[in-house]
Coordinates of C-alpha atoms and ligand atoms in Angstrom, one line a residue:
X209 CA 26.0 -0.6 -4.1
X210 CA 25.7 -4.6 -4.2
X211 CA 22.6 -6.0 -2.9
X212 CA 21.5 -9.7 -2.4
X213 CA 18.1 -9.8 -2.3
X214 CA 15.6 -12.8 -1.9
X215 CA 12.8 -13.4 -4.3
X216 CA 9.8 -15.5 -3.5
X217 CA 7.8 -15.7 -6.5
X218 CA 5.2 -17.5 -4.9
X219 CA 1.9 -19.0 -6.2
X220 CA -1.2 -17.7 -8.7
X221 CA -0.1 -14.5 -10.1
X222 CA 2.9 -14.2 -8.5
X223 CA 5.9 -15.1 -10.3
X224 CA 4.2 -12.5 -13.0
X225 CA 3.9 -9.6 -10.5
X226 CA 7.5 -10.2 -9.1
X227 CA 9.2 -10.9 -12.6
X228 CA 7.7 -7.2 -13.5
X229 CA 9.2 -5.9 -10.2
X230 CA 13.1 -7.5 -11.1
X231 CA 12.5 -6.2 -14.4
X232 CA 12.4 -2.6 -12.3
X233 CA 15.5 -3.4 -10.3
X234 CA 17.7 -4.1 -13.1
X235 CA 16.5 -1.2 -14.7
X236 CA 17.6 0.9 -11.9
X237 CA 20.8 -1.1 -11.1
X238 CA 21.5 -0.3 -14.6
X239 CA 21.2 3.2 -14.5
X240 CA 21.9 4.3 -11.5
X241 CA 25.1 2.0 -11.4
X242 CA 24.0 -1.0 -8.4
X243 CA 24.8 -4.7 -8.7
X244 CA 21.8 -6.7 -6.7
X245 CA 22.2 -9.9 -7.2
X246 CA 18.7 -12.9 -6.9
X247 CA 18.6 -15.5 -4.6
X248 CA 15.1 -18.0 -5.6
X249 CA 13.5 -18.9 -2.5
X250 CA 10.5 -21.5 -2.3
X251 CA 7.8 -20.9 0.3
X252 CA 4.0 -21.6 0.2
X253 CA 2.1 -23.6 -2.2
X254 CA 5.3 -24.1 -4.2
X255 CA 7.2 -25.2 -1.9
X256 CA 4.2 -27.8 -0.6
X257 CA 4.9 -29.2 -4.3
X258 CA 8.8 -29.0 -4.7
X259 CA 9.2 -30.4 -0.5
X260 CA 6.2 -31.4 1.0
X261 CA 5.7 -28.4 3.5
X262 CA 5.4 -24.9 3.3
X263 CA 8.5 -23.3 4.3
X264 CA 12.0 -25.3 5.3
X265 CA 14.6 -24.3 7.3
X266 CA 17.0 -24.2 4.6
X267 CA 15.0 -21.9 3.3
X268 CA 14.4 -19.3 5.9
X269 CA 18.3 -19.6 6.6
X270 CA 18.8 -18.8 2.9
X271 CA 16.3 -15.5 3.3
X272 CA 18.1 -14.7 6.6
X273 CA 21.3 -14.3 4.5
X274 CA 20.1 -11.8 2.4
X275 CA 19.5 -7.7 2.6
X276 CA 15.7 -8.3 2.2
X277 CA 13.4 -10.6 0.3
X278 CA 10.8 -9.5 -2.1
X279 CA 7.7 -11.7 -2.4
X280 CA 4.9 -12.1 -4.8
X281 CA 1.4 -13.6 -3.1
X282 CA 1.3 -17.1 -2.2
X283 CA -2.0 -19.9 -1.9
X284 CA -4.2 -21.3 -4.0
X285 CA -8.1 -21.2 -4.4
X286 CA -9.1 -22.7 -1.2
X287 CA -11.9 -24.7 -3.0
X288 CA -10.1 -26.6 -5.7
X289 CA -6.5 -26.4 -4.2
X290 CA -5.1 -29.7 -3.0
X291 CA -2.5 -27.2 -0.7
X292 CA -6.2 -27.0 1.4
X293 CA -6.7 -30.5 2.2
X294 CA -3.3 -30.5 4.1
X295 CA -4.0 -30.0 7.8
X296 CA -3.8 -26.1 8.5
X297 CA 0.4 -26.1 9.7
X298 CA 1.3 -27.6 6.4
X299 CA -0.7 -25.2 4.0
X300 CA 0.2 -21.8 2.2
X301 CA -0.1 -19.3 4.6
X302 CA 1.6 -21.5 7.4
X303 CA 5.1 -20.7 5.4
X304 CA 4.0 -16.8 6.1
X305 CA 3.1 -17.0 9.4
X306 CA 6.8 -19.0 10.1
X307 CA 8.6 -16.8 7.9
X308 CA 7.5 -13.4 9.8
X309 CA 8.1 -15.1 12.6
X310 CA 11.8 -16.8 12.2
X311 CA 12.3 -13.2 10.9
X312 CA 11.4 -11.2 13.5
X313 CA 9.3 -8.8 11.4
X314 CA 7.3 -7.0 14.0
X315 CA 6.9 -3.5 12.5
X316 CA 4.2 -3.9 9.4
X317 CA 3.5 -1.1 6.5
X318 CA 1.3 -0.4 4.7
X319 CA 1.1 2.8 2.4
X320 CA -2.1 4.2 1.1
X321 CA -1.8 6.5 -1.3
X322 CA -4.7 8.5 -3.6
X323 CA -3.1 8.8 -6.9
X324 CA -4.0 11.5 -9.0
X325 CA -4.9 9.6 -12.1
X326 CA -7.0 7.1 -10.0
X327 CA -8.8 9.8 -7.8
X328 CA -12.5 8.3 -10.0
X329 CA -12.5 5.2 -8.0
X330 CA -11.9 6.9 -4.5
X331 CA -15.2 5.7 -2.7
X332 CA -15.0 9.1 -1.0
X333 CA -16.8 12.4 -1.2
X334 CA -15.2 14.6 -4.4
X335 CA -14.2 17.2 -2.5
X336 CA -12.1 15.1 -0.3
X337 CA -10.7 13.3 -2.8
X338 CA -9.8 16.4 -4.6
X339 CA -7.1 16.9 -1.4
X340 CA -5.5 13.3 -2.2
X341 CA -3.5 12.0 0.5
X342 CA -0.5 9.8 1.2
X343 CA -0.4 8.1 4.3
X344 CA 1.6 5.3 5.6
X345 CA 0.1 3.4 8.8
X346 CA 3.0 1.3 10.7
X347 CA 1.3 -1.5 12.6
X348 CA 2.9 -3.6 15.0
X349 CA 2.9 -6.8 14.1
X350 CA 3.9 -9.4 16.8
X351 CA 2.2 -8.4 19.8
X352 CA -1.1 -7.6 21.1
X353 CA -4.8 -9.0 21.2
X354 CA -3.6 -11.5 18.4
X355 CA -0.6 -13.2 20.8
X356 CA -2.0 -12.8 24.3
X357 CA -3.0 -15.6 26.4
X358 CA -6.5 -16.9 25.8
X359 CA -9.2 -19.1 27.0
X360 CA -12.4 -20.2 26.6
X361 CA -14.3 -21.8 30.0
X362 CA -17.2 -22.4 32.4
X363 CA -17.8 -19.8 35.0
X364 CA -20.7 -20.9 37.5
X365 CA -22.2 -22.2 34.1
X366 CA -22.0 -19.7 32.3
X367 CA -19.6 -19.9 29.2
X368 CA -17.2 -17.2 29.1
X369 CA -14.1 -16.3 26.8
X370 CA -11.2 -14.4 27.5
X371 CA -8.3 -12.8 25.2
X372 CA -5.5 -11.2 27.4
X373 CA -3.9 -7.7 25.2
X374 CA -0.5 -7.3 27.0
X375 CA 2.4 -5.0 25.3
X376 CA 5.7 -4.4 27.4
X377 CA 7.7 -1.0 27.1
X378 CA 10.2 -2.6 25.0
X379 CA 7.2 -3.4 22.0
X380 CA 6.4 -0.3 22.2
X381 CA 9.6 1.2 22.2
X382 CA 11.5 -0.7 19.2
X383 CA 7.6 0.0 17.2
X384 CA 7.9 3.9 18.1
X385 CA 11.4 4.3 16.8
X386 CA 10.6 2.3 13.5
X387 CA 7.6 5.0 12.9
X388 CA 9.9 8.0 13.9
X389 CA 12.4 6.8 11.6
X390 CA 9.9 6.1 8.5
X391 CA 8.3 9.8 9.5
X392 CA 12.1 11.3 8.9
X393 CA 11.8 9.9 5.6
X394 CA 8.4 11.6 4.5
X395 CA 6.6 15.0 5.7
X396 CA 7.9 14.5 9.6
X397 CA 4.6 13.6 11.2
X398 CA 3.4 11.0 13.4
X399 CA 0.1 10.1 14.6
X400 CA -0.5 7.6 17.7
X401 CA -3.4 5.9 17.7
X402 CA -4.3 4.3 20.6
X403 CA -7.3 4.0 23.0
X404 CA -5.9 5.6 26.1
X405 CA -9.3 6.7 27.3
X406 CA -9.9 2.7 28.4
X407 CA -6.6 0.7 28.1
X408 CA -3.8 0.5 30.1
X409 CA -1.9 -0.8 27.2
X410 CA -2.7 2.1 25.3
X411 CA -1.9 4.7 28.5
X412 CA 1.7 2.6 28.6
X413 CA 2.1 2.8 24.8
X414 CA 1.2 7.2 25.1
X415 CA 4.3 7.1 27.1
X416 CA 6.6 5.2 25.5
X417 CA 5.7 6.8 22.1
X418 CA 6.1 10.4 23.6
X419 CA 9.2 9.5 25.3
X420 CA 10.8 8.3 21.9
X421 CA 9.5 11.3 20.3
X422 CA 12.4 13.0 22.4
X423 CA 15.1 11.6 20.4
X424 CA 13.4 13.4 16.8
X425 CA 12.5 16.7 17.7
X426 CA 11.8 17.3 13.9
X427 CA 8.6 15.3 14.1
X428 CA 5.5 16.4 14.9
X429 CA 3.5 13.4 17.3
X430 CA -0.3 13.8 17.8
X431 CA -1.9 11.4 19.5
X432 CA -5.4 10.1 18.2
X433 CA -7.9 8.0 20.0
X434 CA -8.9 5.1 17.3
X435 CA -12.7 5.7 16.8
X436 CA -11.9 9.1 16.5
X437 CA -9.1 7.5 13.5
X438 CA -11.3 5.6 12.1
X439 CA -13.7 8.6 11.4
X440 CA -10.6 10.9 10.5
X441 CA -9.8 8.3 7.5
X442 CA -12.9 9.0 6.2
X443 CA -13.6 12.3 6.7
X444 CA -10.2 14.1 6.1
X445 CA -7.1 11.6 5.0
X446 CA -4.9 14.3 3.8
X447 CA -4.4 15.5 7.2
X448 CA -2.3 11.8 7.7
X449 CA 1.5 11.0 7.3
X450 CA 2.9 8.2 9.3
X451 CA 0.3 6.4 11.4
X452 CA 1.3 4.6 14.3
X453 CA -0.4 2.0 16.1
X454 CA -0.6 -1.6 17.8
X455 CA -1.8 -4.6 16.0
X456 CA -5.7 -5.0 16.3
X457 CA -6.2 -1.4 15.7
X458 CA -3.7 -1.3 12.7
X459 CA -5.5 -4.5 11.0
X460 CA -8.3 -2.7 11.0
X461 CA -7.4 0.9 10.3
X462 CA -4.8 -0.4 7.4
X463 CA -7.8 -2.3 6.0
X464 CA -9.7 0.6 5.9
X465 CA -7.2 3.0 4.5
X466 CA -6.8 0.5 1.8
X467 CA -10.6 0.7 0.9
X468 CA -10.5 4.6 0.4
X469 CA -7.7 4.1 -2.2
X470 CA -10.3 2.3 -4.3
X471 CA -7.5 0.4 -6.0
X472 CA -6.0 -2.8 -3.6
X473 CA -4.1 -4.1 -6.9
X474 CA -1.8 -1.1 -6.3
X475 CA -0.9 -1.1 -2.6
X476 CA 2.6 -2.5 -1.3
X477 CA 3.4 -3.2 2.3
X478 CA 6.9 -3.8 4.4
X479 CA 7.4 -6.2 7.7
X480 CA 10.5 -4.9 9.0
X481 CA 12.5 -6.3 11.8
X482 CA 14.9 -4.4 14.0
X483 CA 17.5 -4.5 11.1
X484 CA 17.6 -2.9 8.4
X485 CA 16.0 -6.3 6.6
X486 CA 12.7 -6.3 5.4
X487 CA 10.0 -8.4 3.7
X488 CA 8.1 -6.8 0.7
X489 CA 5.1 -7.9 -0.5
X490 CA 1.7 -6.7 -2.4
X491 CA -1.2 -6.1 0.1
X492 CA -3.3 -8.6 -2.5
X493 CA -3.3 -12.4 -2.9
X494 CA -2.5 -14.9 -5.6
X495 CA -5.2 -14.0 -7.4
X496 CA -5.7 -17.7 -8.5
X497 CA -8.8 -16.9 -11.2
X498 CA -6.6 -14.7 -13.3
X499 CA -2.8 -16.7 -13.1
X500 CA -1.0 -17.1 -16.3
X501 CA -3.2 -14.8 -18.3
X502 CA -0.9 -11.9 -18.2
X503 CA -3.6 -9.5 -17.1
X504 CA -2.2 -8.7 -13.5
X505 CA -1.6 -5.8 -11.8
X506 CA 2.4 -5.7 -11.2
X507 CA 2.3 -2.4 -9.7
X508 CA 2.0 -2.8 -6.2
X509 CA 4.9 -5.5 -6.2
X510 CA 6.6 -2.9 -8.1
X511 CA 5.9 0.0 -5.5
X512 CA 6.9 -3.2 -2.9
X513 CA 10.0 -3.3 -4.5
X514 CA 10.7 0.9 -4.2
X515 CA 9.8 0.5 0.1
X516 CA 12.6 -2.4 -0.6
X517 CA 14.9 0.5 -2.2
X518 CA 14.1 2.9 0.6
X519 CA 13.8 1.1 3.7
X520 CA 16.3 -1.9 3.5
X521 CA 18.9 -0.3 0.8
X522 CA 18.6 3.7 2.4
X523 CA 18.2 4.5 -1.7
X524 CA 15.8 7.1 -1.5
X525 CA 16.7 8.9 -5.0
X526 CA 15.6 5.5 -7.1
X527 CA 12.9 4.4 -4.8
X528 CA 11.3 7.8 -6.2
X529 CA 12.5 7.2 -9.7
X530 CA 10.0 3.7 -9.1
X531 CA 7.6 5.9 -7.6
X532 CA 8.0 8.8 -10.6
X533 CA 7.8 6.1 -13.4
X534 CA 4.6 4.6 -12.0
X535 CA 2.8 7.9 -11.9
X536 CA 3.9 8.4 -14.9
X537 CA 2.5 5.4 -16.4
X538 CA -0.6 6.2 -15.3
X539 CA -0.9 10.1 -16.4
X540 CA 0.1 8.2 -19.9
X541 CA -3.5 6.7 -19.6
X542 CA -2.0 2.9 -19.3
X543 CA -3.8 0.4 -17.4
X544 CA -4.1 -3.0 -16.0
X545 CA -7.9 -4.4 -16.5
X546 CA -8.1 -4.1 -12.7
X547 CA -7.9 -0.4 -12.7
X548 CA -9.4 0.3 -16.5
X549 CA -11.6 2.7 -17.0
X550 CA -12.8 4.5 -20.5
X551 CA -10.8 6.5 -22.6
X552 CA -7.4 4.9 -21.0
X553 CA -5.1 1.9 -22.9
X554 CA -5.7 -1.6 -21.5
X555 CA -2.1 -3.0 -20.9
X556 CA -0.9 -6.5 -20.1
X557 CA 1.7 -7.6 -17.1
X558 CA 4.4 -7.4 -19.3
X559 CA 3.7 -4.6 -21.2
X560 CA 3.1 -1.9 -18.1
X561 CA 6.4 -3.5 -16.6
X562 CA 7.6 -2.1 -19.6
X563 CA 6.4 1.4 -19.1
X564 CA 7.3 1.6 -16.4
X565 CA 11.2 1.0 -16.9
X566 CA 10.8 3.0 -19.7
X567 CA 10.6 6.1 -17.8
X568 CA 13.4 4.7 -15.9
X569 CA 16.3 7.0 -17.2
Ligands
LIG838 P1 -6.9 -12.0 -4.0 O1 -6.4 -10.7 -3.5 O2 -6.0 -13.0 -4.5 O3 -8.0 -11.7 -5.1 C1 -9.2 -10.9 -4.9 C2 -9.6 -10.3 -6.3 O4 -8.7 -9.3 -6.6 C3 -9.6 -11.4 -7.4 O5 -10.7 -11.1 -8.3 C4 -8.3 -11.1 -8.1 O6 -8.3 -11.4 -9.5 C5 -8.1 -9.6 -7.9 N1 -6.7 -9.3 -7.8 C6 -5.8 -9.4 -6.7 N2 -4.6 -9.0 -7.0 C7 -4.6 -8.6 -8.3 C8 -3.7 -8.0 -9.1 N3 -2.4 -7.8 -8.7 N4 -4.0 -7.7 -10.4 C9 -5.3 -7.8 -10.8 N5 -6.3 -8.3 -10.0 C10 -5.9 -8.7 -8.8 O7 -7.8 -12.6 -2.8 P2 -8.4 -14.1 -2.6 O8 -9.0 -14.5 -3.9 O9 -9.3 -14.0 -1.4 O10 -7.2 -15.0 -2.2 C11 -6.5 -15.8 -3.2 C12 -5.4 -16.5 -2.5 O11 -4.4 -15.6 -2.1 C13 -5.8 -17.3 -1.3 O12 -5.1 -18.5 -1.2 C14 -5.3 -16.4 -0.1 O13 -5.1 -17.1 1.0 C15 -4.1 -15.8 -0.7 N6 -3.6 -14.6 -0.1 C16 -2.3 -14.4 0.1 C17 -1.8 -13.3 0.6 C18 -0.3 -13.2 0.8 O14 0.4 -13.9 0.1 N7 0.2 -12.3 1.6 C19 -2.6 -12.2 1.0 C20 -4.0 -12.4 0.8 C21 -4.5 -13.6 0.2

């Protein structure tokens, strides 16, 4: 298969992260037989350097001509950055915001995952770690809370605010399908989360989400009301496959489902649009206070690059082979200084990269 695929190294730790993650991909086009070809792509702070603004239109043409874009993290320290004393549009994360959004990504996800080799810094209770889980929670990503109307005004003088939640049929609808089809690709289960108890928008997305569980009848849908989630992540995680749910409530809920993992340098994510094209990133930032040491954690831009395999490509068989050689890597005892702990080898950037491919046969 030939792929073209944009990279955004990005800023702080990033070009190390994503280098380790190519590394990967050319280890699997080499043995399982693929030709993916790189496209380099500037956006964020290097992009504020190399053309004076965040993200051009040149460039988001260039990422809309490829298969999918991998990304490292982008920004700087906010403190000592000059990218911060740009008016907010013309900083980092304004080249994000305008590249999800000339992209269309509205389904966001985010895997969290308890590895076996990592189950000591689970904040939860032993015994629930001890079931481990592997959950995926699919958030929508354009709609909502976030971009309703909103105002702030006077009312017989008394100051109110006001932030409008509106979702149409068709949100719902293109959301529901995207977490059917990521279910059909893990253990066929989908949990909606919604607040249908209160919200109209949650009563109209109930519907919509148990009128497109019609089309997979191999799926099992539950629904879930989101307190009730937010105790359920906590209490028993393994019981999760693909959560699905609208934006504020999947902010939140992916946030926390991160925090039980106990390890955020090893969580990838996906913004998807109604293609098969896709954005993959690391859930963590530039890291800016460890860049060019060759200390970071590669391995959730590696795992980023496996949802890449899997979701844009349909290569399921060496998205696991990424997967496998991780865990491997790990039961081998070697570590980043992020995730160290006693008794295991401290590794650099390079060398786990290395690993990895290593078990990459
Ligand atoms: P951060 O995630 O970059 O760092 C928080 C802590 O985690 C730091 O101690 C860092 O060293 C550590 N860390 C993060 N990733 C790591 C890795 N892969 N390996 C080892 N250690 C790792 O968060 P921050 O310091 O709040 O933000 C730094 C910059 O990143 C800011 O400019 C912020 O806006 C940006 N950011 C970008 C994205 C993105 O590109 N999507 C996401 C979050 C933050």
């Amino acid at each position: 298969m030939e792929m073209k695929i944009g990279v955004i190294k990005g800023d702080g730790i990033g070009p190390e992260i994503v280098d380790e993650a190519v590394k990967v991909l050319n280890k699997i086009a080499e043995v399982y037989g693929h030709s993916f070809s790189y496209t380099q792509l500037l956006m964020g702070g290097a992009s504020i350097d190399a053309n004076g603004v965040p993200l051009t239109d040149e460039t988001l043409q260039a990422a809309k001509e490829c298969g999918a874009v991998l990304m490292g993290s982008i920004g700087g320290d906010a403190k000592t950055s000059p990218w911060y004393k740009l008016e907010p549009s013309r900083r980092p994360e304004a080249g994000l915001l305008a590249l999800r959004k000339g992209l269309n990504l509205f389904a966001n996800l985010r895997p969290a995952v308890l590895y076996e080799e990592l189950k000591g810094a689970c904040p939860l209770k032993e015994e629930i770690a001890d079931r481990g889980f592997d959950m995926m929670i699919m958030r929508e990503l354009t709609g909502g809370l976030y971009f309703g109307k909103r105002s702030t005004q006077e009312e017989d003088g008394v100051l109110t605010a006001r932030d409008e939640l509106a979702y149409n049929e068709n949100e719902i609808r293109r959301i529901a399908k995207r977490g059917f089809d990521i279910a059909m690709k893990r253990r066929k289960k989908v949990t909606s989360v919604d607040k249908a108890n209160v919200l109209d928008s949650s009563r109209l997305w109930r519907k919509v989400v148990e009128e497109t569980a019609k089309d997979y009848p191999e799926v099992a849908l539950e629904h879930m009301l989101v307190d009730n989630c937010a105790m359920q992540l906590v209490k028993d995680p393994a019981q999760f496959d693909v959560i699905l749910t609208e934006n504020m409530f999947g902010d939140i809920l992916s946030d926390e489902a991160s925090m039980v993992t106990g390890s955020i340098g090893m969580l990838a994510s996906a913004s998807l649009n109604e293609t098969k094209f896709g954005l993959y990133e690391p859930s963590g930032g530039s890291a800016p206070d460890i860049a060019g040491k060759g200390i970071a954690n590669p391995i959730a831009t590696i795992l980023s690059a496996a949802m890449m395999l899997r979701y844009s490509f349909d290569l399921d068989r060496e998205a696991q082979a990424v997967e496998t050689a991780v865990e491997k890597t790990l039961r081998d005892g070697y570590r980043t200084a992020d995730i160290m702990s006693e008794g295991k080898t401290q590794v650099g950037t390079k060398e786990i990269g290395d690993r990895i491919c290593s078990y990459i046969v």
